[in-house]
PDB file of C-alpha atoms in Angstrom:
ATOM      1  CA  MET G   1      78.277  30.565 -10.167  1.00 56.00           C
ATOM      2  CA  ASN G   2      81.531  31.996 -11.477  1.00 55.00           C
ATOM      3  CA  GLY G   3      80.994  35.253 -13.351  1.00 60.00           C
ATOM      4  CA  GLY G   4      84.663  35.669 -14.191  1.00 62.00           C
ATOM      5  CA  PRO G   5      87.419  37.463 -12.291  1.00 68.00           C
ATOM      6  CA  SER G   6      86.243  39.564  -9.369  1.00 74.00           C
ATOM      7  CA  GLY G   7      85.795  43.296  -9.774  1.00 82.00           C
ATOM      8  CA  PHE G   8      85.016  45.262 -12.909  1.00 87.00           C
ATOM      9  CA  ASN G   9      88.130  44.435 -14.911  1.00 84.00           C
ATOM     10  CA  ASN G  10      87.326  44.806 -18.627  1.00 82.00           C
ATOM     11  CA  ALA G  11      83.790  45.963 -17.745  1.00 88.00           C
ATOM     12  CA  PRO G  12      83.920  49.788 -17.451  1.00 90.00           C
ATOM     13  CA  VAL G  13      80.429  50.349 -18.896  1.00 91.00           C
ATOM     14  CA  THR G  14      78.849  47.987 -16.363  1.00 93.00           C
ATOM     15  CA  LYS G  15      80.811  49.643 -13.580  1.00 92.00           C
ATOM     16  CA  THR G  16      79.598  53.105 -14.599  1.00 92.00           C
ATOM     17  CA  PHE G  17      75.987  51.916 -14.828  1.00 94.00           C
ATOM     18  CA  VAL G  18      76.117  50.232 -11.408  1.00 94.00           C
ATOM     19  CA  ILE G  19      77.598  53.346  -9.791  1.00 93.00           C
ATOM     20  CA  ALA G  20      75.007  55.598 -11.456  1.00 92.00           C
ATOM     21  CA  SER G  21      72.156  53.329 -10.363  1.00 92.00           C
ATOM     22  CA  SER G  22      73.438  53.291  -6.777  1.00 92.00           C
ATOM     23  CA  ILE G  23      73.817  57.076  -6.645  1.00 91.00           C
ATOM     24  CA  PHE G  24      70.366  57.760  -8.108  1.00 89.00           C
ATOM     25  CA  THR G  25      68.731  55.261  -5.741  1.00 88.00           C
ATOM     26  CA  ILE G  26      70.412  56.756  -2.657  1.00 88.00           C
ATOM     27  CA  PHE G  27      69.676  60.293  -3.828  1.00 84.00           C
ATOM     28  CA  SER G  28      65.998  59.434  -4.345  1.00 79.00           C
ATOM     29  CA  GLY G  29      65.838  57.860  -0.880  1.00 76.00           C
ATOM     30  CA  ILE G  30      67.330  60.974   0.729  1.00 78.00           C
ATOM     31  CA  LYS G  31      64.826  63.158  -1.093  1.00 71.00           C
ATOM     32  CA  GLY G  32      62.092  61.070   0.480  1.00 63.00           C
ATOM     33  CA  GLY G  33      60.424  58.763  -1.937  1.00 58.00           C
ATOM     34  CA  PRO G  34      62.035  56.373  -4.408  1.00 52.00           C
ATOM     35  CA  ASP G  35      58.659  54.616  -4.448  1.00 53.00           C
ATOM     36  CA  LYS G  36      57.219  57.765  -6.071  1.00 63.00           C
ATOM     37  CA  LEU G  37      59.396  57.303  -9.146  1.00 65.00           C
ATOM     38  CA  GLY G  38      57.085  54.646 -10.564  1.00 66.00           C
ATOM     39  CA  LEU G  39      55.499  55.626 -13.864  1.00 67.00           C
ATOM     40  CA  SER G  40      51.776  56.104 -14.275  1.00 67.00           C
ATOM     41  CA  TYR G  41      49.421  57.053 -17.089  1.00 65.00           C
ATOM     42  CA  GLN G  42      49.373  60.628 -15.832  1.00 68.00           C
ATOM     43  CA  ASP G  43      53.188  60.928 -15.781  1.00 64.00           C
ATOM     44  CA  ILE G  44      53.449  59.864 -19.410  1.00 71.00           C
ATOM     45  CA  PHE G  45      50.380  61.255 -21.200  1.00 68.00           C
ATOM     46  CA  ARG G  46      48.611  63.906 -19.110  1.00 72.00           C
ATOM     47  CA  ASN G  47      51.499  65.619 -17.347  1.00 74.00           C
ATOM     48  CA  PRO G  48      54.721  64.399 -18.989  1.00 71.00           C
ATOM     49  CA  ARG G  49      57.801  64.530 -16.769  1.00 72.00           C
ATOM     50  CA  LEU G  50      60.963  63.807 -18.675  1.00 72.00           C
ATOM     51  CA  TRP G  51      63.157  63.929 -15.551  1.00 71.00           C
ATOM     52  CA  LYS G  52      61.014  61.277 -13.886  1.00 75.00           C
ATOM     53  CA  LEU G  53      61.153  59.087 -16.979  1.00 77.00           C
ATOM     54  CA  ILE G  54      64.960  59.217 -17.059  1.00 80.00           C
ATOM     55  CA  LEU G  55      65.380  58.792 -13.303  1.00 81.00           C
ATOM     56  CA  SER G  56      63.080  55.763 -13.284  1.00 82.00           C
ATOM     57  CA  VAL G  57      65.531  53.953 -15.576  1.00 86.00           C
ATOM     58  CA  PHE G  58      68.301  54.051 -12.944  1.00 89.00           C
ATOM     59  CA  ALA G  59      66.812  54.359  -9.424  1.00 88.00           C
ATOM     60  CA  PHE G  60      65.347  51.319  -7.655  1.00 90.00           C
ATOM     61  CA  SER G  61      62.231  51.823  -5.541  1.00 85.00           C
ATOM     62  CA  SER G  62      63.495  49.966  -2.438  1.00 85.00           C
ATOM     63  CA  THR G  63      66.671  48.693  -0.801  1.00 86.00           C
ATOM     64  CA  PRO G  64      65.937  44.960  -1.370  1.00 88.00           C
ATOM     65  CA  GLU G  65      65.302  45.615  -5.054  1.00 91.00           C
ATOM     66  CA  MET G  66      68.550  47.562  -5.278  1.00 91.00           C
ATOM     67  CA  MET G  67      70.515  44.723  -3.646  1.00 93.00           C
ATOM     68  CA  PHE G  68      69.180  42.033  -5.990  1.00 94.00           C
ATOM     69  CA  GLY G  69      69.303  44.313  -9.019  1.00 94.00           C
ATOM     70  CA  LEU G  70      72.907  45.433  -8.511  1.00 94.00           C
ATOM     71  CA  CYS G  71      74.034  41.856  -7.851  1.00 94.00           C
ATOM     72  CA  LEU G  72      72.505  40.780 -11.159  1.00 95.00           C
ATOM     73  CA  LEU G  73      74.031  43.734 -13.009  1.00 95.00           C
ATOM     74  CA  TYR G  74      77.385  42.860 -11.466  1.00 94.00           C
ATOM     75  CA  TYR G  75      77.135  39.272 -12.637  1.00 93.00           C
ATOM     76  CA  PHE G  76      75.999  40.216 -16.139  1.00 94.00           C
ATOM     77  CA  ARG G  77      79.238  42.157 -16.632  1.00 93.00           C
ATOM     78  CA  VAL G  78      80.379  38.873 -18.192  1.00 92.00           C
ATOM     79  CA  PHE G  79      78.582  39.896 -21.404  1.00 93.00           C
ATOM     80  CA  GLU G  80      80.591  43.100 -21.676  1.00 91.00           C
ATOM     81  CA  ARG G  81      83.755  41.009 -21.402  1.00 89.00           C
ATOM     82  CA  GLN G  82      82.513  38.726 -24.163  1.00 88.00           C
ATOM     83  CA  ILE G  83      81.416  41.265 -26.774  1.00 89.00           C
ATOM     84  CA  GLY G  84      83.427  44.317 -25.729  1.00 87.00           C
ATOM     85  CA  SER G  85      82.407  47.647 -24.213  1.00 88.00           C
ATOM     86  CA  SER G  86      81.475  49.275 -27.553  1.00 90.00           C
ATOM     87  CA  LYS G  87      78.880  46.620 -28.416  1.00 92.00           C
ATOM     88  CA  TYR G  88      77.684  46.215 -24.832  1.00 94.00           C
ATOM     89  CA  LEU G  89      76.867  49.923 -24.688  1.00 93.00           C
ATOM     90  CA  VAL G  90      74.641  49.411 -27.739  1.00 94.00           C
ATOM     91  CA  PHE G  91      72.981  46.482 -25.941  1.00 96.00           C
ATOM     92  CA  ILE G  92      72.288  48.678 -22.894  1.00 95.00           C
ATOM     93  CA  LEU G  93      70.773  51.523 -24.916  1.00 95.00           C
ATOM     94  CA  PHE G  94      68.697  49.152 -27.048  1.00 96.00           C
ATOM     95  CA  SER G  95      67.380  47.243 -24.016  1.00 95.00           C
ATOM     96  CA  VAL G  96      66.524  50.370 -22.035  1.00 94.00           C
ATOM     97  CA  ILE G  97      64.860  52.250 -24.912  1.00 94.00           C
ATOM     98  CA  VAL G  98      62.900  49.310 -26.357  1.00 95.00           C
ATOM     99  CA  SER G  99      61.705  48.077 -22.953  1.00 94.00           C
ATOM    100  CA  LEU G 100      60.670  51.644 -22.075  1.00 89.00           C
ATOM    101  CA  LEU G 101      58.640  51.849 -25.295  1.00 91.00           C
ATOM    102  CA  PHE G 102      56.931  48.577 -24.410  1.00 92.00           C
ATOM    103  CA  GLU G 103      56.140  49.945 -20.942  1.00 87.00           C
ATOM    104  CA  VAL G 104      54.660  53.146 -22.366  1.00 84.00           C
ATOM    105  CA  PHE G 105      52.528  51.063 -24.740  1.00 87.00           C
ATOM    106  CA  ALA G 106      51.332  48.873 -21.851  1.00 84.00           C
ATOM    107  CA  VAL G 107      50.437  51.916 -19.722  1.00 82.00           C
ATOM    108  CA  ALA G 108      48.523  53.375 -22.661  1.00 81.00           C
ATOM    109  CA  LEU G 109      46.479  50.194 -22.936  1.00 83.00           C
ATOM    110  CA  LEU G 110      45.693  49.971 -19.209  1.00 76.00           C
ATOM    111  CA  LYS G 111      44.741  53.672 -18.860  1.00 73.00           C
ATOM    112  CA  ASP G 112      44.667  53.723 -15.070  1.00 67.00           C
ATOM    113  CA  PRO G 113      45.523  57.262 -13.894  1.00 61.00           C
ATOM    114  CA  SER G 114      44.912  56.490 -10.234  1.00 57.00           C
ATOM    115  CA  ALA G 115      48.069  54.467  -9.481  1.00 61.00           C
ATOM    116  CA  ASN G 116      51.733  54.029 -10.353  1.00 63.00           C
ATOM    117  CA  LEU G 117      51.611  51.070 -12.703  1.00 71.00           C
ATOM    118  CA  LEU G 118      55.362  50.562 -13.134  1.00 81.00           C
ATOM    119  CA  THR G 119      58.080  50.367 -10.518  1.00 85.00           C
ATOM    120  CA  SER G 120      61.359  52.182 -11.127  1.00 86.00           C
ATOM    121  CA  GLY G 121      64.778  50.671 -11.776  1.00 88.00           C
ATOM    122  CA  PRO G 122      66.824  49.240 -14.665  1.00 93.00           C
ATOM    123  CA  TYR G 123      64.454  46.298 -15.103  1.00 94.00           C
ATOM    124  CA  GLY G 124      64.720  46.540 -18.879  1.00 93.00           C
ATOM    125  CA  LEU G 125      68.483  45.981 -18.917  1.00 95.00           C
ATOM    126  CA  ILE G 126      68.466  43.323 -16.187  1.00 96.00           C
ATOM    127  CA  PHE G 127      65.779  41.122 -17.700  1.00 96.00           C
ATOM    128  CA  ALA G 128      67.016  41.668 -21.246  1.00 96.00           C
ATOM    129  CA  SER G 129      70.316  40.189 -20.030  1.00 96.00           C
ATOM    130  CA  PHE G 130      68.543  36.981 -19.039  1.00 96.00           C
ATOM    131  CA  VAL G 131      68.033  36.189 -22.736  1.00 96.00           C
ATOM    132  CA  PRO G 132      71.761  35.833 -23.584  1.00 95.00           C
ATOM    133  CA  PHE G 133      72.259  34.293 -20.146  1.00 95.00           C
ATOM    134  CA  TYR G 134      69.823  31.506 -21.056  1.00 94.00           C
ATOM    135  CA  PHE G 135      71.219  30.881 -24.540  1.00 93.00           C
ATOM    136  CA  ASP G 136      74.946  31.657 -24.268  1.00 91.00           C
ATOM    137  CA  ILE G 137      76.083  30.732 -20.756  1.00 89.00           C
ATOM    138  CA  PRO G 138      76.486  26.942 -20.460  1.00 87.00           C
ATOM    139  CA  VAL G 139      75.784  24.915 -17.333  1.00 85.00           C
ATOM    140  CA  SER G 140      79.018  23.811 -15.668  1.00 82.00           C
ATOM    141  CA  THR G 141      77.698  21.951 -12.605  1.00 86.00           C
ATOM    142  CA  GLN G 142      74.451  20.215 -11.670  1.00 85.00           C
ATOM    143  CA  PHE G 143      73.110  18.956  -8.359  1.00 84.00           C
ATOM    144  CA  HIS G 144      69.926  17.582  -6.810  1.00 84.00           C
ATOM    145  CA  VAL G 145      67.941  18.677  -3.762  1.00 85.00           C
ATOM    146  CA  TYR G 146      65.114  16.324  -2.797  1.00 85.00           C
ATOM    147  CA  SER G 147      64.975  14.919  -6.340  1.00 82.00           C
ATOM    148  CA  ILE G 148      64.760  18.433  -7.790  1.00 85.00           C
ATOM    149  CA  HIS G 149      67.369  19.216 -10.434  1.00 86.00           C
ATOM    150  CA  PHE G 150      69.417  22.394 -10.029  1.00 87.00           C
ATOM    151  CA  SER G 151      72.443  23.862 -11.763  1.00 89.00           C
ATOM    152  CA  ASP G 152      74.900  26.645 -11.060  1.00 87.00           C
ATOM    153  CA  LYS G 153      72.654  28.923 -13.169  1.00 92.00           C
ATOM    154  CA  SER G 154      69.683  28.314 -10.858  1.00 92.00           C
ATOM    155  CA  PHE G 155      70.878  30.904  -8.321  1.00 92.00           C
ATOM    156  CA  ILE G 156      70.854  33.633 -10.971  1.00 94.00           C
ATOM    157  CA  TYR G 157      67.358  32.628 -12.038  1.00 95.00           C
ATOM    158  CA  LEU G 158      66.155  32.649  -8.416  1.00 94.00           C
ATOM    159  CA  ALA G 159      67.543  36.165  -7.914  1.00 94.00           C
ATOM    160  CA  GLY G 160      65.733  37.233 -11.083  1.00 94.00           C
ATOM    161  CA  VAL G 161      62.435  35.744  -9.892  1.00 95.00           C
ATOM    162  CA  GLN G 162      62.822  37.523  -6.557  1.00 93.00           C
ATOM    163  CA  LEU G 163      63.363  40.844  -8.341  1.00 93.00           C
ATOM    164  CA  LEU G 164      60.514  40.181 -10.772  1.00 93.00           C
ATOM    165  CA  LEU G 165      58.054  39.596  -7.918  1.00 92.00           C
ATOM    166  CA  SER G 166      59.431  42.265  -5.581  1.00 89.00           C
ATOM    167  CA  SER G 167      56.634  44.748  -6.322  1.00 83.00           C
ATOM    168  CA  TRP G 168      54.180  42.238  -7.768  1.00 81.00           C
ATOM    169  CA  LYS G 169      52.284  43.709 -10.754  1.00 81.00           C
ATOM    170  CA  ARG G 170      54.367  46.890 -10.776  1.00 84.00           C
ATOM    171  CA  SER G 171      57.595  44.917 -11.280  1.00 89.00           C
ATOM    172  CA  ILE G 172      56.285  42.030 -13.408  1.00 92.00           C
ATOM    173  CA  LEU G 173      55.351  44.306 -16.297  1.00 90.00           C
ATOM    174  CA  PRO G 174      58.793  45.992 -16.595  1.00 90.00           C
ATOM    175  CA  GLY G 175      60.417  42.574 -16.307  1.00 94.00           C
ATOM    176  CA  ILE G 176      58.368  41.165 -19.187  1.00 94.00           C
ATOM    177  CA  CYS G 177      59.144  44.249 -21.285  1.00 94.00           C
ATOM    178  CA  GLY G 178      62.855  43.708 -20.605  1.00 95.00           C
ATOM    179  CA  ILE G 179      62.661  40.077 -21.736  1.00 96.00           C
ATOM    180  CA  LEU G 180      60.922  41.185 -24.936  1.00 96.00           C
ATOM    181  CA  ALA G 181      63.651  43.767 -25.568  1.00 96.00           C
ATOM    182  CA  GLY G 182      66.356  41.151 -25.020  1.00 95.00           C
ATOM    183  CA  SER G 183      64.578  38.769 -27.384  1.00 96.00           C
ATOM    184  CA  LEU G 184      64.481  41.408 -30.134  1.00 96.00           C
ATOM    185  CA  TYR G 185      68.195  42.005 -29.675  1.00 96.00           C
ATOM    186  CA  ARG G 186      68.766  38.262 -29.852  1.00 95.00           C
ATOM    187  CA  LEU G 187      66.802  38.132 -33.122  1.00 95.00           C
ATOM    188  CA  ASN G 188      69.159  40.825 -34.468  1.00 93.00           C
ATOM    189  CA  LEU G 189      66.390  43.318 -35.231  1.00 89.00           C
ATOM    190  CA  PHE G 190      67.640  45.818 -37.861  1.00 90.00           C
ATOM    191  CA  GLY G 191      71.081  44.224 -37.581  1.00 91.00           C
ATOM    192  CA  ILE G 192      71.480  45.669 -34.069  1.00 93.00           C
ATOM    193  CA  ARG G 193      73.960  42.994 -32.954  1.00 91.00           C
ATOM    194  CA  LYS G 194      76.504  44.257 -35.462  1.00 90.00           C
ATOM    195  CA  ALA G 195      76.232  47.858 -34.303  1.00 89.00           C
ATOM    196  CA  LYS G 196      78.827  49.304 -31.957  1.00 87.00           C
ATOM    197  CA  PHE G 197      80.087  52.628 -30.754  1.00 85.00           C
ATOM    198  CA  PRO G 198      83.504  53.962 -31.831  1.00 82.00           C
ATOM    199  CA  GLU G 199      86.471  52.337 -30.123  1.00 71.00           C
ATOM    200  CA  PHE G 200      87.308  55.473 -28.119  1.00 68.00           C
ATOM    201  CA  THR G 201      84.263  54.795 -25.935  1.00 66.00           C
ATOM    202  CA  GLY G 202      86.227  51.879 -24.445  1.00 61.00           C
ATOM    203  CA  SER G 203      88.713  54.368 -22.979  1.00 64.00           C
ATOM    204  CA  PHE G 204      86.070  56.970 -22.107  1.00 65.00           C
ATOM    205  CA  PHE G 205      84.147  54.980 -19.489  1.00 67.00           C
ATOM    206  CA  PRO G 206      87.178  53.948 -17.377  1.00 61.00           C
ATOM    207  CA  ARG G 207      87.777  57.660 -16.813  1.00 59.00           C
ATOM    208  CA  LEU G 208      84.236  58.098 -15.489  1.00 58.00           C
ATOM    209  CA  SER G 209      84.153  55.078 -13.168  1.00 51.00           C
ATOM    210  CA  TRP G 210      86.098  54.571  -9.956  1.00 52.00           C
ATOM    211  CA  PRO G 211      89.204  52.379  -9.692  1.00 50.00           C
ATOM    212  CA  SER G 212      88.554  48.687  -9.082  1.00 46.00           C
ATOM    213  CA  MET G 213      89.058  47.517  -5.522  1.00 45.00           C
ATOM    214  CA  GLY G 214      91.835  44.964  -5.147  1.00 43.00           C
ATOM    215  CA  SER G 215      93.380  45.661  -8.560  1.00 45.00           C
ATOM    216  CA  PRO G 216      96.944  46.912  -8.082  1.00 44.00           C
ATOM    217  CA  ARG G 217      97.847  49.903 -10.192  1.00 42.00           C
ATOM    218  CA  GLY G 218      99.634  48.920 -13.325  1.00 42.00           C
ATOM    219  CA  ALA G 219      98.637  45.260 -13.047  1.00 42.00           C
ATOM    220  CA  THR G 220      97.894  43.567 -16.339  1.00 41.00           C
ATOM    221  CA  THR G 221      94.266  42.566 -16.818  1.00 42.00           C
ATOM    222  CA  ARG G 222      92.764  39.850 -18.935  1.00 43.00           C
ATOM    223  CA  ASN G 223      92.009  40.687 -22.532  1.00 43.00           C
ATOM    224  CA  VAL G 224      88.556  41.200 -23.944  1.00 39.00           C
ATOM    225  CA  THR G 225      87.839  39.314 -27.137  1.00 40.00           C
ATOM    226  CA  GLY G 226      89.156  41.335 -30.044  1.00 41.00           C
ATOM    227  CA  SER G 227      91.561  43.481 -28.021  1.00 41.00           C
ATOM    228  CA  ALA G 228      95.307  43.426 -28.353  1.00 40.00           C
ATOM    229  CA  PRO G 229      97.025  40.910 -26.033  1.00 41.00           C
ATOM    230  CA  SER G 230      99.026  42.245 -23.096  1.00 40.00           C
ATOM    231  CA  HIS G 231     102.792  41.760 -23.172  1.00 40.00           C
ATOM    232  CA  ALA G 232     102.497  40.446 -26.708  1.00 40.00           C
ATOM    233  CA  GLY G 233     106.132  39.454 -27.109  1.00 40.00           C
ATOM    234  CA  ARG G 234     106.189  37.329 -23.961  1.00 39.00           C
ATOM    235  CA  HIS G 235     102.815  35.808 -24.860  1.00 41.00           C
ATOM    236  CA  VAL G 236     104.003  34.665 -28.303  1.00 37.00           C
ATOM    237  CA  GLU G 237     107.251  33.342 -26.934  1.00 40.00           C
ATOM    238  CA  ARG G 238     105.522  31.147 -24.367  1.00 42.00           C
ATOM    239  CA  ILE G 239     103.097  29.476 -26.743  1.00 41.00           C
ATOM    240  CA  SER G 240     105.487  29.168 -29.675  1.00 40.00           C
ATOM    241  CA  ALA G 241     106.311  25.534 -28.808  1.00 42.00           C
ATOM    242  CA  PRO G 242     104.634  23.085 -31.215  1.00 45.00           C
ATOM    243  CA  MET G 243     101.475  21.463 -29.917  1.00 45.00           C
ATOM    244  CA  ALA G 244     100.284  17.948 -30.428  1.00 47.00           C
ATOM    245  CA  PRO G 245      97.502  17.691 -33.002  1.00 48.00           C
ATOM    246  CA  SER G 246      94.058  17.789 -31.432  1.00 54.00           C
ATOM    247  CA  THR G 247      90.449  18.162 -32.458  1.00 74.00           C
ATOM    248  CA  GLU G 248      88.859  21.591 -32.455  1.00 79.00           C
ATOM    249  CA  PRO G 249      87.627  22.500 -28.931  1.00 80.00           C
ATOM    250  CA  PRO G 250      83.818  22.582 -28.559  1.00 81.00           C
ATOM    251  CA  GLN G 251      82.272  26.049 -28.611  1.00 77.00           C
ATOM    252  CA  ASP G 252      80.425  25.593 -25.312  1.00 71.00           C
ATOM    253  CA  ALA G 253      83.707  24.842 -23.517  1.00 75.00           C
ATOM    254  CA  ILE G 254      85.296  27.949 -25.024  1.00 78.00           C
ATOM    255  CA  ALA G 255      82.247  30.000 -23.991  1.00 73.00           C
ATOM    256  CA  THR G 256      82.566  28.731 -20.413  1.00 73.00           C
ATOM    257  CA  LEU G 257      86.183  29.902 -20.142  1.00 74.00           C
ATOM    258  CA  VAL G 258      85.371  33.208 -21.839  1.00 71.00           C
ATOM    259  CA  SER G 259      82.602  33.759 -19.275  1.00 67.00           C
ATOM    260  CA  MET G 260      85.262  33.348 -16.578  1.00 68.00           C
ATOM    261  CA  GLY G 261      87.117  36.343 -18.011  1.00 65.00           C
ATOM    262  CA  PHE G 262      89.734  34.811 -20.319  1.00 70.00           C
ATOM    263  CA  ASP G 263      90.032  35.896 -23.920  1.00 72.00           C
ATOM    264  CA  ARG G 264      88.803  33.517 -26.600  1.00 77.00           C
ATOM    265  CA  SER G 265      92.214  32.741 -28.112  1.00 79.00           C
ATOM    266  CA  SER G 266      93.781  31.772 -24.776  1.00 79.00           C
ATOM    267  CA  ALA G 267      90.748  29.678 -23.832  1.00 77.00           C
ATOM    268  CA  ARG G 268      91.026  27.747 -27.090  1.00 79.00           C
ATOM    269  CA  GLN G 269      94.766  27.185 -26.624  1.00 81.00           C
ATOM    270  CA  ALA G 270      94.235  25.918 -23.079  1.00 79.00           C
ATOM    271  CA  LEU G 271      91.568  23.451 -24.210  1.00 78.00           C
ATOM    272  CA  VAL G 272      93.849  22.169 -26.961  1.00 79.00           C
ATOM    273  CA  GLN G 273      96.624  21.629 -24.414  1.00 80.00           C
ATOM    274  CA  SER G 274      94.245  19.721 -22.115  1.00 75.00           C
ATOM    275  CA  ARG G 275      92.840  17.615 -24.978  1.00 74.00           C
ATOM    276  CA  ASN G 276      89.510  19.472 -24.743  1.00 74.00           C
ATOM    277  CA  ASP G 277      88.984  18.447 -21.106  1.00 72.00           C
ATOM    278  CA  ILE G 278      87.466  21.554 -19.535  1.00 69.00           C
ATOM    279  CA  ASN G 279      87.534  19.969 -16.075  1.00 65.00           C
ATOM    280  CA  ILE G 280      91.345  19.870 -16.215  1.00 67.00           C
ATOM    281  CA  VAL G 281      91.489  23.526 -17.241  1.00 65.00           C
ATOM    282  CA  LYS G 282      89.097  24.595 -14.483  1.00 59.00           C
ATOM    283  CA  TRP G 283      90.984  22.449 -11.948  1.00 57.00           C
ATOM    284  CA  GLU G 284      94.224  24.178 -12.848  1.00 59.00           C
ATOM    285  CA  ILE G 285      92.821  27.703 -12.398  1.00 54.00           C
ATOM    286  CA  ASN G 286      93.923  28.535  -8.872  1.00 44.00           C
ATOM    287  CA  PRO G 287      92.809  32.064  -7.907  1.00 39.00           C
ATOM    288  CA  SER G 288      95.862  32.561  -5.663  1.00 35.00           C
ATOM    289  CA  ILE G 289      98.103  31.860  -8.660  1.00 33.00           C
ATOM    290  CA  VAL G 290      96.355  33.880 -11.356  1.00 38.00           C
ATOM    291  CA  ARG G 291      95.472  36.870  -9.233  1.00 37.00           C
ATOM    292  CA  GLN G 292      98.337  38.940 -10.635  1.00 37.00           C
ATOM    293  CA  GLY G 293     100.273  39.112 -13.883  1.00 39.00           C
ATOM    294  CA  ASP G 294      99.172  38.056 -17.336  1.00 42.00           C
ATOM    295  CA  GLN G 295      96.392  35.658 -16.421  1.00 45.00           C
ATOM    296  CA  SER G 296      95.620  34.609 -19.990  1.00 47.00           C
ATOM    297  CA  ASP G 297      99.227  33.376 -20.268  1.00 47.00           C
ATOM    298  CA  GLU G 298      98.904  31.633 -16.906  1.00 46.00           C
ATOM    299  CA  LEU G 299      95.834  29.739 -18.126  1.00 51.00           C
ATOM    300  CA  ILE G 300      97.830  28.229 -20.986  1.00 48.00           C
ATOM    301  CA  LEU G 301     101.013  27.598 -18.985  1.00 45.00           C
ATOM    302  CA  MET G 302      99.267  25.884 -16.071  1.00 49.00           C
ATOM    303  CA  THR G 303      97.372  23.610 -18.431  1.00 50.00           C
ATOM    304  CA  ARG G 304     100.523  22.702 -20.361  1.00 50.00           C
ATOM    305  CA  SER G 305     102.425  21.964 -17.147  1.00 48.00           C
ATOM    306  CA  ARG G 306      99.920  19.337 -15.979  1.00 48.00           C
ATOM    307  CA  PRO G 307     101.410  15.805 -16.193  1.00 48.00           C
ATOM    308  CA  GLY G 308     100.270  13.843 -19.221  1.00 49.00           C
ATOM    309  CA  ASN G 309      99.925  16.915 -21.505  1.00 50.00           C
ATOM    310  CA  SER G 310     102.319  17.436 -24.392  1.00 46.00           C
ATOM    311  CA  SER G 311     104.728  20.333 -24.034  1.00 42.00           C
TER     312      SER G 311
END
């Protein structure tokens, strides 16, 4: 399934979180026991260890869990591109804190001091992200295998199930707590979906994270919704030609293009040019063509240049 342009373009918060999770997991493995980071009743209530509580949010308990978890975090960077880094940082903090509170409450109910009840890792954030993934990311392709219906979203769900069952009971509980946290965010508890950090945080995280592989220095990246368009003068000049009247593009088609990394305005313009035929727009997106330059402009220009579309 296409999660947008490759790399962490327009997703600095996700990039920082993925790097931090990788470092903490490797560091814990070198120290000899990421499996010991799991939380228990004793760690929380009898002998509180704040460092272990914080470390358990980032470090996975095994290499397979880290592989599946980081792949899912990498895919879910699409949400940061949709809502912006300032709001996505709020989503991360809300998901981690609320899911952690649910986990502490569950451990308090079970009261089993003899075993680690919860595995470590950013399960709260990962499984909270499945809530907007289910509601906001449309299905673009469907196929059948032995009369069983699948879609392009099925692979993400299968990776999530694998991670959820990786440590059996120890991983199922954090996963459920993450889904509950994501559901509360979806319900806009206390107006949380309107909250965001100051805009300077968008420039703070790129300084912390490493440069994206394969992104030439100085290359123009696609715009996040609400950000100023790159090369504004050239962008306005190219789309200033009058367009044939058309119906308003459907929101699910716009959401599909936004999930591929294009800003909302350019996605809408491209759908108008293609008479709301998303298959034409997706057919025209050739990765070898849009790899460099102002890709949001390219999306509109390629769609307008297709025979049969008005210029």
